[in-house]
Tab-separated table of C-alpha atoms in Angstrom:
chain	number	residue	atom	x	y	z
A	1180	MET	CA	-162.831	-19.673	-212.925
A	1181	LYS	CA	-159.411	-19.306	-211.316
A	1182	LYS	CA	-156.538	-20.479	-213.514
A	1183	TRP	CA	-153.805	-22.658	-212.071
A	1184	ARG	CA	-150.778	-24.594	-213.262
A	1185	ALA	CA	-151.604	-28.316	-213.497
A	1186	SER	CA	-149.001	-30.526	-211.849
A	1187	VAL	CA	-149.108	-34.309	-211.757
A	1188	SER	CA	-146.803	-35.314	-208.913
A	1189	ALA	CA	-146.556	-38.450	-206.810
A	1190	ARG	CA	-145.915	-36.206	-203.813
A	1191	ALA	CA	-149.617	-35.418	-203.989
A	1192	GLY	CA	-150.177	-38.898	-202.691
A	1193	VAL	CA	-153.224	-41.076	-202.937
A	1194	LEU	CA	-156.697	-39.728	-202.211
A	1195	GLY	CA	-157.637	-42.851	-200.272
A	1196	LEU	CA	-157.395	-46.584	-200.265
A	1197	GLY	CA	-160.974	-46.969	-201.416
A	1198	LEU	CA	-161.957	-50.568	-201.477
A	1199	LEU	CA	-158.368	-51.785	-201.303
A	1200	VAL	CA	-159.725	-54.443	-203.605
A	1201	SER	CA	-161.820	-52.606	-206.153
A	1202	ALA	CA	-165.595	-52.954	-206.191
A	1203	CYS	CA	-166.978	-52.769	-209.683
A	1204	ALA	CA	-170.152	-54.752	-209.298
A	1205	VAL	CA	-172.512	-52.790	-211.500
A	1206	SER	CA	-175.771	-53.421	-213.290
A	1207	PRO	CA	-175.679	-53.575	-217.087
A	1208	GLN	CA	-179.426	-53.914	-217.408
A	1209	ASN	CA	-180.552	-50.349	-216.831
A	1210	PRO	CA	-177.425	-48.195	-217.086
A	1211	ASP	CA	-178.174	-44.668	-215.930
A	1212	GLU	CA	-175.134	-43.424	-217.808
A	1213	ASP	CA	-176.189	-39.801	-218.131
A	1214	ALA	CA	-176.910	-39.137	-214.471
A	1215	LYS	CA	-175.950	-35.669	-213.305
A	1216	PRO	CA	-173.994	-34.995	-210.118
A	1217	SER	CA	-176.222	-34.432	-207.121
A	1218	GLU	CA	-176.152	-31.057	-205.372
A	1219	GLU	CA	-174.507	-32.764	-202.405
A	1220	ALA	CA	-171.714	-34.113	-204.599
A	1221	LEU	CA	-171.103	-30.736	-206.208
A	1222	LYS	CA	-170.669	-29.152	-202.786
A	1223	THR	CA	-167.760	-31.458	-201.961
A	1224	ALA	CA	-165.908	-31.389	-205.297
A	1225	GLN	CA	-165.061	-28.746	-207.875
A	1226	GLN	CA	-164.321	-30.413	-211.144
A	1227	THR	CA	-162.458	-28.656	-213.899
A	1228	LEU	CA	-160.839	-29.755	-217.146
A	1229	VAL	CA	-157.757	-27.897	-218.371
A	1230	PRO	CA	-156.622	-28.296	-221.993
A	1231	VAL	CA	-153.210	-29.768	-222.755
A	1232	SER	CA	-151.497	-30.819	-225.960
A	1233	PHE	CA	-151.189	-34.431	-227.078
A	1234	ALA	CA	-147.432	-33.998	-226.703
A	1235	ALA	CA	-148.008	-33.366	-222.993
A	1236	LEU	CA	-149.653	-36.780	-222.484
A	1237	PRO	CA	-147.004	-38.964	-220.801
A	1238	GLY	CA	-146.196	-41.873	-223.126
A	1239	TRP	CA	-148.688	-40.901	-225.847
A	1240	SER	CA	-146.322	-41.681	-228.720
A	1241	ALA	CA	-145.400	-45.120	-227.315
A	1242	ASP	CA	-148.822	-46.651	-226.638
A	1243	THR	CA	-150.361	-49.235	-228.949
A	1244	VAL	CA	-153.310	-46.893	-229.371
A	1245	PHE	CA	-155.367	-49.105	-231.677
A	1246	ASP	CA	-155.745	-51.625	-228.828
A	1247	ALA	CA	-158.337	-49.242	-227.338
A	1248	ILE	CA	-160.341	-48.965	-230.575
A	1249	PRO	CA	-162.339	-52.227	-230.087
A	1250	ALA	CA	-163.537	-50.835	-226.750
A	1251	LEU	CA	-164.423	-47.473	-228.297
A	1252	ARG	CA	-166.345	-49.193	-231.105
A	1253	LYS	CA	-168.537	-50.879	-228.507
A	1254	SER	CA	-169.288	-47.514	-226.875
A	1255	CYS	CA	-170.018	-46.035	-230.301
A	1256	LYS	CA	-172.856	-48.525	-230.710
A	1257	THR	CA	-174.540	-47.109	-227.602
A	1258	PHE	CA	-174.168	-43.550	-228.905
A	1259	GLY	CA	-175.704	-44.640	-232.207
A	1260	ARG	CA	-178.900	-45.718	-230.448
A	1261	LYS	CA	-179.430	-42.338	-228.784
A	1262	PRO	CA	-181.198	-39.236	-230.130
A	1263	ASN	CA	-178.741	-36.694	-231.520
A	1264	ASP	CA	-179.506	-34.184	-228.756
A	1265	ARG	CA	-179.018	-36.662	-225.910
A	1266	ALA	CA	-176.376	-35.347	-223.492
A	1267	ILE	CA	-173.367	-37.596	-222.889
A	1268	GLY	CA	-172.377	-37.340	-219.260
A	1269	PRO	CA	-172.715	-34.573	-216.649
A	1270	ASN	CA	-172.028	-30.873	-217.169
A	1271	GLY	CA	-171.992	-31.262	-220.941
A	1272	ILE	CA	-168.568	-32.916	-220.753
A	1273	GLY	CA	-169.166	-35.441	-223.502
A	1274	GLY	CA	-171.280	-33.209	-225.735
A	1275	THR	CA	-174.235	-34.956	-227.344
A	1276	ALA	CA	-174.763	-38.275	-229.061
A	1277	GLY	CA	-174.876	-36.400	-232.366
A	1278	ASP	CA	-171.352	-35.085	-231.759
A	1279	TRP	CA	-170.120	-38.661	-231.537
A	1280	LYS	CA	-171.946	-40.254	-234.437
A	1281	SER	CA	-169.811	-38.751	-237.204
A	1282	LEU	CA	-166.640	-39.558	-235.275
A	1283	CYS	CA	-167.810	-43.120	-234.694
A	1284	THR	CA	-168.112	-43.608	-238.449
A	1285	GLN	CA	-164.370	-42.943	-238.629
A	1286	VAL	CA	-163.719	-45.217	-235.638
A	1287	TYR	CA	-165.343	-48.138	-237.452
A	1288	SER	CA	-163.230	-47.533	-240.574
A	1289	LEU	CA	-159.795	-47.394	-238.895
A	1290	PRO	CA	-157.521	-50.166	-240.219
A	1291	ASP	CA	-157.173	-52.993	-237.706
A	1292	GLY	CA	-153.893	-52.875	-235.826
A	1293	ASP	CA	-152.721	-49.591	-237.338
A	1294	HIS	CA	-151.598	-47.662	-234.257
A	1295	ALA	CA	-150.224	-44.709	-236.231
A	1296	LYS	CA	-153.524	-44.047	-237.996
A	1297	ALA	CA	-155.440	-44.475	-234.741
A	1298	ARG	CA	-153.133	-41.933	-233.097
A	1299	SER	CA	-153.606	-39.505	-235.985
A	1300	PHE	CA	-157.385	-39.918	-235.756
A	1301	PHE	CA	-157.404	-38.795	-232.129
A	1302	GLU	CA	-154.984	-35.943	-232.728
A	1303	ALA	CA	-157.154	-34.605	-235.554
A	1304	ASN	CA	-160.532	-34.894	-233.819
A	1305	PHE	CA	-160.043	-34.627	-230.043
A	1306	GLN	CA	-158.743	-32.204	-227.418
A	1307	PRO	CA	-157.055	-33.687	-224.308
A	1308	TYR	CA	-158.042	-32.218	-220.928
A	1309	LEU	CA	-156.377	-32.799	-217.588
A	1310	VAL	CA	-159.148	-33.673	-215.130
A	1311	SER	CA	-158.851	-32.084	-211.682
A	1312	ASP	CA	-160.714	-31.518	-208.446
A	1313	ILE	CA	-159.768	-27.949	-207.590
A	1314	ALA	CA	-161.480	-28.215	-204.226
A	1315	ASP	CA	-158.323	-30.084	-203.215
A	1316	ASP	CA	-155.670	-27.351	-203.248
A	1317	ASP	CA	-152.760	-29.707	-202.547
A	1318	LYS	CA	-153.419	-32.425	-205.138
A	1319	PRO	CA	-156.113	-31.339	-207.577
A	1320	ALA	CA	-155.002	-33.557	-210.467
A	1321	ALA	CA	-153.848	-36.584	-208.451
A	1322	GLY	CA	-156.075	-39.509	-207.639
A	1323	LEU	CA	-156.247	-43.222	-206.927
A	1324	PHE	CA	-156.320	-45.914	-209.612
A	1325	THR	CA	-157.094	-49.519	-208.783
A	1326	GLY	CA	-157.866	-52.633	-210.810
A	1327	TYR	CA	-160.462	-55.381	-211.074
A	1328	TYR	CA	-160.813	-58.639	-212.967
A	1329	GLU	CA	-163.159	-61.430	-214.008
A	1330	ALA	CA	-162.991	-64.007	-211.223
A	1331	GLY	CA	-162.553	-67.760	-211.706
A	1332	LEU	CA	-164.420	-70.267	-209.509
A	1333	ARG	CA	-165.082	-74.011	-209.367
A	1334	GLY	CA	-168.709	-75.057	-209.106
A	1335	ALA	CA	-171.570	-77.499	-209.521
A	1336	TYR	CA	-175.229	-77.189	-210.417
A	1337	ARG	CA	-176.287	-78.981	-207.222
A	1338	GLN	CA	-175.124	-78.790	-203.628
A	1339	SER	CA	-172.751	-81.691	-203.013
A	1340	GLY	CA	-169.331	-82.493	-201.589
A	1341	PRO	CA	-167.187	-79.346	-201.468
A	1342	TYR	CA	-169.801	-77.273	-203.312
A	1343	GLN	CA	-171.583	-75.710	-200.354
A	1344	THR	CA	-171.621	-71.975	-201.143
A	1345	PRO	CA	-174.457	-70.775	-203.388
A	1346	LEU	CA	-174.430	-67.940	-205.889
A	1347	TYR	CA	-177.963	-66.579	-205.734
A	1348	LYS	CA	-180.177	-65.398	-208.548
A	1349	ARG	CA	-182.034	-62.131	-208.118
A	1350	PRO	CA	-185.088	-62.658	-205.872
A	1351	ASP	CA	-188.495	-61.760	-207.289
A	1352	ASP	CA	-189.288	-59.607	-204.259
A	1353	LEU	CA	-186.187	-57.413	-204.620
A	1354	VAL	CA	-187.166	-53.829	-205.484
A	1355	LEU	CA	-184.553	-51.410	-206.859
A	1356	VAL	CA	-185.434	-47.716	-206.783
A	1357	GLY	CA	-183.623	-44.892	-208.582
A	1358	LEU	CA	-184.155	-41.965	-206.218
A	1359	GLY	CA	-183.348	-39.411	-208.908
A	1360	GLU	CA	-186.731	-40.177	-210.439
A	1361	PHE	CA	-188.339	-38.552	-207.402
A	1362	LYS	CA	-186.033	-35.614	-206.620
A	1363	SER	CA	-183.215	-34.168	-208.702
A	1364	GLN	CA	-180.921	-33.778	-205.685
A	1365	TRP	CA	-180.973	-37.567	-205.356
A	1366	ASN	CA	-179.606	-38.201	-208.846
A	1367	GLY	CA	-177.277	-41.181	-208.881
A	1368	LYS	CA	-178.596	-42.573	-205.582
A	1369	ARG	CA	-180.515	-45.834	-205.330
A	1370	LEU	CA	-182.345	-47.884	-202.757
A	1371	ALA	CA	-183.011	-51.600	-202.689
A	1372	GLY	CA	-185.512	-53.390	-200.508
A	1373	ARG	CA	-188.739	-55.364	-200.499
A	1374	LEU	CA	-192.364	-54.511	-200.021
A	1375	GLU	CA	-193.990	-55.361	-196.711
A	1376	ASN	CA	-197.537	-54.221	-195.974
A	1377	GLY	CA	-197.272	-51.631	-198.702
A	1378	GLN	CA	-193.982	-50.189	-197.425
A	1379	LEU	CA	-190.453	-50.555	-198.761
A	1380	VAL	CA	-188.263	-52.119	-196.069
A	1381	PRO	CA	-184.551	-53.036	-196.126
A	1382	TYR	CA	-183.605	-56.307	-197.774
A	1383	ALA	CA	-181.768	-59.039	-195.895
A	1384	SER	CA	-178.087	-58.381	-195.109
A	1385	ARG	CA	-175.196	-60.640	-196.097
A	1386	SER	CA	-175.190	-62.240	-192.665
A	1387	GLU	CA	-178.927	-62.915	-192.819
A	1388	ILE	CA	-178.696	-64.361	-196.326
A	1389	GLU	CA	-175.712	-66.569	-195.525
A	1390	THR	CA	-177.454	-67.955	-192.439
A	1391	GLY	CA	-180.521	-69.061	-194.388
A	1392	LYS	CA	-182.800	-66.108	-195.165
A	1393	LEU	CA	-183.189	-67.179	-198.825
A	1394	ARG	CA	-182.997	-70.919	-198.255
A	1395	GLY	CA	-185.779	-72.947	-199.869
A	1396	LYS	CA	-186.685	-70.278	-202.447
A	1397	ASN	CA	-184.969	-72.067	-205.359
A	1398	LEU	CA	-182.683	-69.083	-206.004
A	1399	GLU	CA	-179.380	-70.996	-206.213
A	1400	LEU	CA	-177.815	-70.358	-209.619
A	1401	VAL	CA	-174.796	-72.593	-208.926
A	1402	TRP	CA	-172.843	-73.854	-205.917
A	1403	VAL	CA	-169.107	-73.128	-205.559
A	1404	ASP	CA	-166.426	-74.781	-203.434
A	1405	ASP	CA	-164.879	-71.743	-201.755
A	1406	PRO	CA	-166.757	-69.060	-199.778
A	1407	VAL	CA	-163.778	-66.694	-200.112
A	1408	ASP	CA	-163.858	-67.016	-203.905
A	1409	ALA	CA	-167.592	-66.278	-203.760
A	1410	PHE	CA	-166.979	-63.209	-201.601
A	1411	PHE	CA	-164.457	-61.793	-204.054
A	1412	LEU	CA	-166.818	-62.529	-206.918
A	1413	HIS	CA	-169.284	-60.222	-205.167
A	1414	ILE	CA	-166.598	-57.525	-205.175
A	1415	GLN	CA	-165.563	-58.009	-208.801
A	1416	GLY	CA	-169.125	-58.360	-210.075
A	1417	SER	CA	-168.471	-60.994	-212.745
A	1418	GLY	CA	-166.715	-64.315	-213.184
A	1419	ARG	CA	-166.532	-67.741	-214.757
A	1420	VAL	CA	-167.566	-70.902	-212.954
A	1421	GLN	CA	-165.833	-74.078	-214.150
A	1422	PHE	CA	-167.576	-77.418	-213.698
A	1423	ALA	CA	-166.032	-80.863	-213.219
A	1424	ASP	CA	-166.741	-81.834	-216.842
A	1425	GLY	CA	-164.686	-78.880	-218.106
A	1426	SER	CA	-167.648	-76.712	-219.117
A	1427	THR	CA	-167.976	-73.175	-217.814
A	1428	MET	CA	-170.711	-70.665	-216.995
A	1429	ARG	CA	-170.103	-66.941	-217.174
A	1430	VAL	CA	-171.984	-65.080	-214.423
A	1431	GLY	CA	-172.601	-61.389	-213.948
A	1432	TYR	CA	-174.242	-58.860	-211.662
A	1433	ASP	CA	-178.036	-58.884	-211.494
A	1434	GLY	CA	-178.847	-56.694	-208.503
A	1435	HIS	CA	-177.818	-56.037	-204.926
A	1436	ASN	CA	-179.468	-56.043	-201.525
A	1437	GLY	CA	-179.110	-52.288	-201.008
A	1438	HIS	CA	-176.800	-52.399	-198.003
A	1439	ASP	CA	-173.711	-50.202	-198.025
A	1440	TYR	CA	-170.425	-51.781	-199.013
A	1441	THR	CA	-167.915	-52.160	-196.163
A	1442	SER	CA	-164.244	-52.686	-197.012
A	1443	ILE	CA	-162.870	-55.623	-195.053
A	1444	GLY	CA	-159.404	-54.443	-196.069
A	1445	ARG	CA	-160.029	-51.185	-194.241
A	1446	ILE	CA	-161.237	-53.137	-191.194
A	1447	LEU	CA	-158.043	-55.214	-191.158
A	1448	ILE	CA	-155.934	-52.048	-191.330
A	1449	ASP	CA	-157.926	-50.341	-188.568
A	1450	ARG	CA	-157.536	-53.415	-186.335
A	1451	GLY	CA	-153.796	-53.644	-186.955
A	1452	GLU	CA	-154.052	-57.028	-188.645
A	1453	VAL	CA	-152.486	-55.849	-191.924
A	1454	SER	CA	-150.486	-52.680	-192.480
A	1455	LYS	CA	-151.653	-50.057	-194.949
A	1456	GLU	CA	-148.457	-50.541	-196.967
A	1457	ASP	CA	-148.951	-54.317	-197.241
A	1458	MET	CA	-152.657	-54.205	-198.033
A	1459	SER	CA	-153.750	-55.984	-201.217
A	1460	MET	CA	-156.262	-58.576	-202.318
A	1461	GLN	CA	-153.549	-61.185	-201.805
A	1462	ALA	CA	-152.967	-59.994	-198.231
A	1463	ILE	CA	-156.687	-60.206	-197.474
A	1464	ARG	CA	-156.878	-63.731	-198.913
A	1465	GLN	CA	-153.903	-64.817	-196.837
A	1466	TRP	CA	-155.459	-63.453	-193.653
A	1467	LEU	CA	-158.780	-65.152	-194.402
A	1468	ALA	CA	-157.015	-68.474	-195.054
A	1469	THR	CA	-155.087	-68.191	-191.790
A	1470	HIS	CA	-158.189	-67.233	-189.748
A	1471	PRO	CA	-161.105	-69.233	-191.236
A	1472	GLN	CA	-163.599	-68.693	-188.395
A	1473	LYS	CA	-162.744	-65.036	-187.872
A	1474	GLY	CA	-162.650	-64.688	-191.649
A	1475	GLN	CA	-166.264	-65.748	-192.006
A	1476	GLU	CA	-167.265	-63.232	-189.341
A	1477	LEU	CA	-165.173	-60.535	-191.037
A	1478	MET	CA	-166.737	-61.097	-194.461
A	1479	ARG	CA	-170.193	-60.786	-192.915
A	1480	GLU	CA	-169.299	-57.325	-191.638
A	1481	ASN	CA	-169.764	-56.301	-195.261
A	1482	ALA	CA	-173.566	-56.320	-195.329
A	1483	SER	CA	-173.686	-55.741	-199.082
A	1484	PHE	CA	-174.709	-58.803	-201.120
A	1485	ILE	CA	-174.782	-59.310	-204.894
A	1486	PHE	CA	-177.156	-61.422	-206.993
A	1487	PHE	CA	-176.084	-63.014	-210.276
A	1488	ARG	CA	-177.387	-64.215	-213.611
A	1489	GLU	CA	-175.881	-66.373	-216.329
A	1490	LEU	CA	-174.310	-64.358	-219.149
A	1491	LYS	CA	-174.915	-65.983	-222.521
A	1492	ASP	CA	-173.122	-63.420	-224.678
A	1493	GLU	CA	-169.702	-61.807	-224.585
A	1494	GLY	CA	-168.806	-60.467	-221.204
A	1495	PRO	CA	-168.369	-59.315	-218.561
A	1496	VAL	CA	-170.675	-56.376	-219.144
A	1497	GLY	CA	-170.058	-52.930	-217.632
A	1498	ALA	CA	-172.384	-50.113	-216.635
A	1499	GLN	CA	-172.577	-48.766	-220.183
A	1500	GLY	CA	-174.115	-52.068	-221.228
A	1501	VAL	CA	-171.147	-53.229	-223.335
A	1502	ALA	CA	-168.648	-56.058	-222.870
A	1503	LEU	CA	-165.467	-54.876	-221.171
A	1504	THR	CA	-162.081	-54.965	-222.914
A	1505	PRO	CA	-159.127	-56.192	-220.804
A	1506	GLY	CA	-156.636	-53.443	-220.091
A	1507	ARG	CA	-158.668	-50.843	-221.994
A	1508	SER	CA	-161.939	-50.471	-220.055
A	1509	LEU	CA	-161.999	-48.071	-217.119
A	1510	ALA	CA	-164.566	-47.680	-214.342
A	1511	ILE	CA	-165.161	-44.084	-213.234
A	1512	ASP	CA	-167.519	-42.061	-211.052
A	1513	LYS	CA	-170.289	-41.162	-213.484
A	1514	ARG	CA	-171.306	-38.192	-211.343
A	1515	TYR	CA	-168.289	-36.454	-212.874
A	1516	MET	CA	-167.193	-38.313	-215.992
A	1517	PRO	CA	-169.315	-39.650	-218.880
A	1518	LEU	CA	-169.387	-43.275	-219.974
A	1519	GLY	CA	-167.988	-44.152	-223.385
A	1520	VAL	CA	-165.280	-41.457	-223.519
A	1521	PRO	CA	-161.591	-42.160	-224.288
A	1522	MET	CA	-159.228	-41.217	-221.466
A	1523	TRP	CA	-155.461	-41.121	-221.256
A	1524	LEU	CA	-154.438	-42.880	-218.029
A	1525	TYR	CA	-151.100	-42.241	-216.355
A	1526	THR	CA	-149.906	-43.777	-213.089
A	1527	PHE	CA	-146.410	-43.378	-211.672
A	1528	THR	CA	-145.924	-47.130	-211.263
A	1529	ASP	CA	-147.392	-50.417	-212.437
A	1530	PRO	CA	-148.484	-52.858	-209.686
A	1531	VAL	CA	-146.278	-55.646	-211.098
A	1532	SER	CA	-143.330	-53.613	-212.412
A	1533	THR	CA	-141.460	-50.366	-211.892
A	1534	ASP	CA	-142.759	-48.863	-215.127
A	1535	PRO	CA	-145.635	-46.371	-215.235
A	1536	ILE	CA	-148.976	-47.200	-216.776
A	1537	SER	CA	-149.495	-44.960	-219.810
A	1538	ARG	CA	-152.347	-46.010	-222.061
A	1539	LEU	CA	-155.569	-45.076	-223.768
A	1540	VAL	CA	-158.671	-46.451	-222.053
A	1541	VAL	CA	-162.432	-45.994	-222.455
A	1542	THR	CA	-164.847	-45.225	-219.598
A	1543	GLN	CA	-167.305	-48.137	-219.670
A	1544	ASP	CA	-168.054	-49.059	-216.068
A	1545	THR	CA	-168.708	-47.757	-212.552
A	1546	GLY	CA	-168.261	-49.216	-209.078
A	1547	GLY	CA	-169.360	-48.892	-205.487
A	1548	ALA	CA	-165.937	-47.697	-204.318
A	1549	ILE	CA	-165.125	-45.623	-207.386
A	1550	LYS	CA	-165.948	-42.202	-205.972
A	1551	GLY	CA	-164.356	-38.887	-206.822
A	1552	VAL	CA	-163.359	-36.575	-209.640
A	1553	VAL	CA	-159.981	-38.260	-210.196
A	1554	ARG	CA	-160.687	-41.943	-209.508
A	1555	GLY	CA	-160.523	-44.959	-211.773
A	1556	ASP	CA	-160.579	-48.757	-211.814
A	1557	VAL	CA	-158.929	-50.640	-214.681
A	1558	PHE	CA	-160.454	-53.912	-215.892
A	1559	TRP	CA	-157.594	-56.375	-216.445
A	1560	GLY	CA	-159.510	-59.383	-217.785
A	1561	PHE	CA	-159.604	-63.035	-216.732
A	1562	GLY	CA	-156.981	-65.365	-215.353
A	1563	LYS	CA	-154.157	-65.547	-212.842
A	1564	GLU	CA	-152.160	-62.651	-214.269
A	1565	ALA	CA	-155.217	-60.376	-214.351
A	1566	ALA	CA	-156.088	-61.257	-210.752
A	1567	GLU	CA	-152.495	-60.649	-209.654
A	1568	ARG	CA	-152.331	-57.248	-211.297
A	1569	ALA	CA	-155.781	-56.155	-210.115
A	1570	GLY	CA	-155.218	-57.345	-206.567
A	1571	LYS	CA	-152.042	-55.327	-206.150
A	1572	MET	CA	-153.069	-52.175	-207.986
A	1573	LYS	CA	-153.520	-49.030	-205.873
A	1574	GLU	CA	-151.526	-46.478	-207.816
A	1575	PRO	CA	-151.412	-42.669	-207.580
A	1576	GLY	CA	-151.844	-40.999	-210.939
A	1577	SER	CA	-153.939	-38.791	-213.165
A	1578	TYR	CA	-156.100	-39.013	-216.244
A	1579	PHE	CA	-156.922	-36.868	-219.235
A	1580	ALA	CA	-160.297	-36.781	-221.010
A	1581	LEU	CA	-160.138	-36.823	-224.806
A	1582	LEU	CA	-163.165	-34.809	-225.908
A	1583	PRO	CA	-164.447	-34.327	-229.460
A	1584	LEU	CA	-163.512	-30.941	-230.904
A	1585	ASN	CA	-167.087	-30.498	-232.119
A	1586	SER	CA	-168.464	-30.811	-228.570
A	1587	LEU	CA	-166.258	-28.449	-226.566
A	1588	SER	CA	-168.667	-25.521	-226.524
A	1589	LYS	CA	-171.101	-27.611	-224.471
A	1590	CYS	CA	-168.671	-28.522	-221.701
A	1591	GLN	CA	-169.500	-26.464	-218.614
A	1592	VAL	CA	-166.353	-27.403	-216.688
A	1593	CYS	CA	-163.806	-27.153	-219.523
A	1594	GLU	CA	-161.389	-24.243	-219.253
A	1595	THR	CA	-159.578	-22.410	-221.989
A	1596	ALA	CA	-155.991	-21.359	-221.501
A	1597	GLU	CA	-153.506	-19.239	-223.380
A	1598	ASP	CA	-150.748	-21.688	-222.577
A	1599	THR	CA	-150.814	-25.388	-221.799
A	1600	PRO	CA	-150.118	-26.396	-218.207
A	1601	GLU	CA	-146.937	-28.084	-217.109
A	1602	VAL	CA	-147.466	-31.803	-216.604
A	1603	LYS	CA	-144.885	-33.481	-214.387
A	1604	THR	CA	-144.443	-37.179	-215.032
A	1605	SER	CA	-142.230	-38.433	-212.227
A	1606	ALA	CA	-142.288	-38.805	-208.481
A	1607	LYS	CA	-139.351	-36.457	-208.071
């Protein structure tokens, strides 16, 4: 494979605006975490991982590294349930479950809060790799990083007063199909629909559902007081509903209607309603508040619709089937990166400050708009601050996979190099 000097530069720009408000609504019930890239995907991207030193990771010595260990411990539990020879991720990137089990024993024994020992653990057992898409000659190691959060809503168990927008449970007639079970070139692709006269037909769209398609089927989980809040819950995939008596219900993804996601942020940009530079979740909310009738029509242009269930345990739950850790869980495109792997994330700026984001995260989720070799979505948690940060985040940056030393021989896209590549860490 052709060698090249890795350069992380803001001049590379952003690969795309993606969702413009990240979509990480994913199913924790049947996580297909080891799906391989489809042949179609491999034709449009050329992933490679180039080794670098820990000293080359921007901000490595300053991060509170142990803060990522609780997230990694959760991923370790999933590795522990797998056969030793089970591949972790595509192209052998993550090695096998057996490669992780001995390391996970050490992860569990790290002293709580000891960042120095956590840092030493990684330096002794892992090799950092700069992740790049070499099909993009101009910006192979640069990508887009966005954020998502656990939404907060106000609700009631019955339709009354201001509570007129239902969150629906998963319908019994909804059929979800993993196409990779039929043909390998369809790995990672899914269909959703319903059976009609022995044939699978498309399920109702958002517009059809919101105008009564599911009415009378007793599918209402709860009723909330704001249709815009409900819409953004569909994008985020999880949230907490607070009731008038102060009690709360945590809700999470339980299926989708199979229609493609349409970014209403992109529509607003294309129509000249909001500039690309000003686009954020906050800008979308402001436009919807200012144009309530047009806003309802705009939201229905996104035909995708999410169904929910009550979450009794810790949450929200990501695609790996584990509860997400605020600020330390990352959603990725699992066609290229494995779930459960520590990554060093670096962005040139923070959405709420002028400082860069430099921190250790763990890949534990996926999302409908998280597509590409260098693409990530940071889970920021619950509350006003998390929503503010997530809504504004659309940062150019790069990430580095930390792979176990005992698994490197299995990685089909990992390069070896006589010298470590130069890693630029500023926009200049």
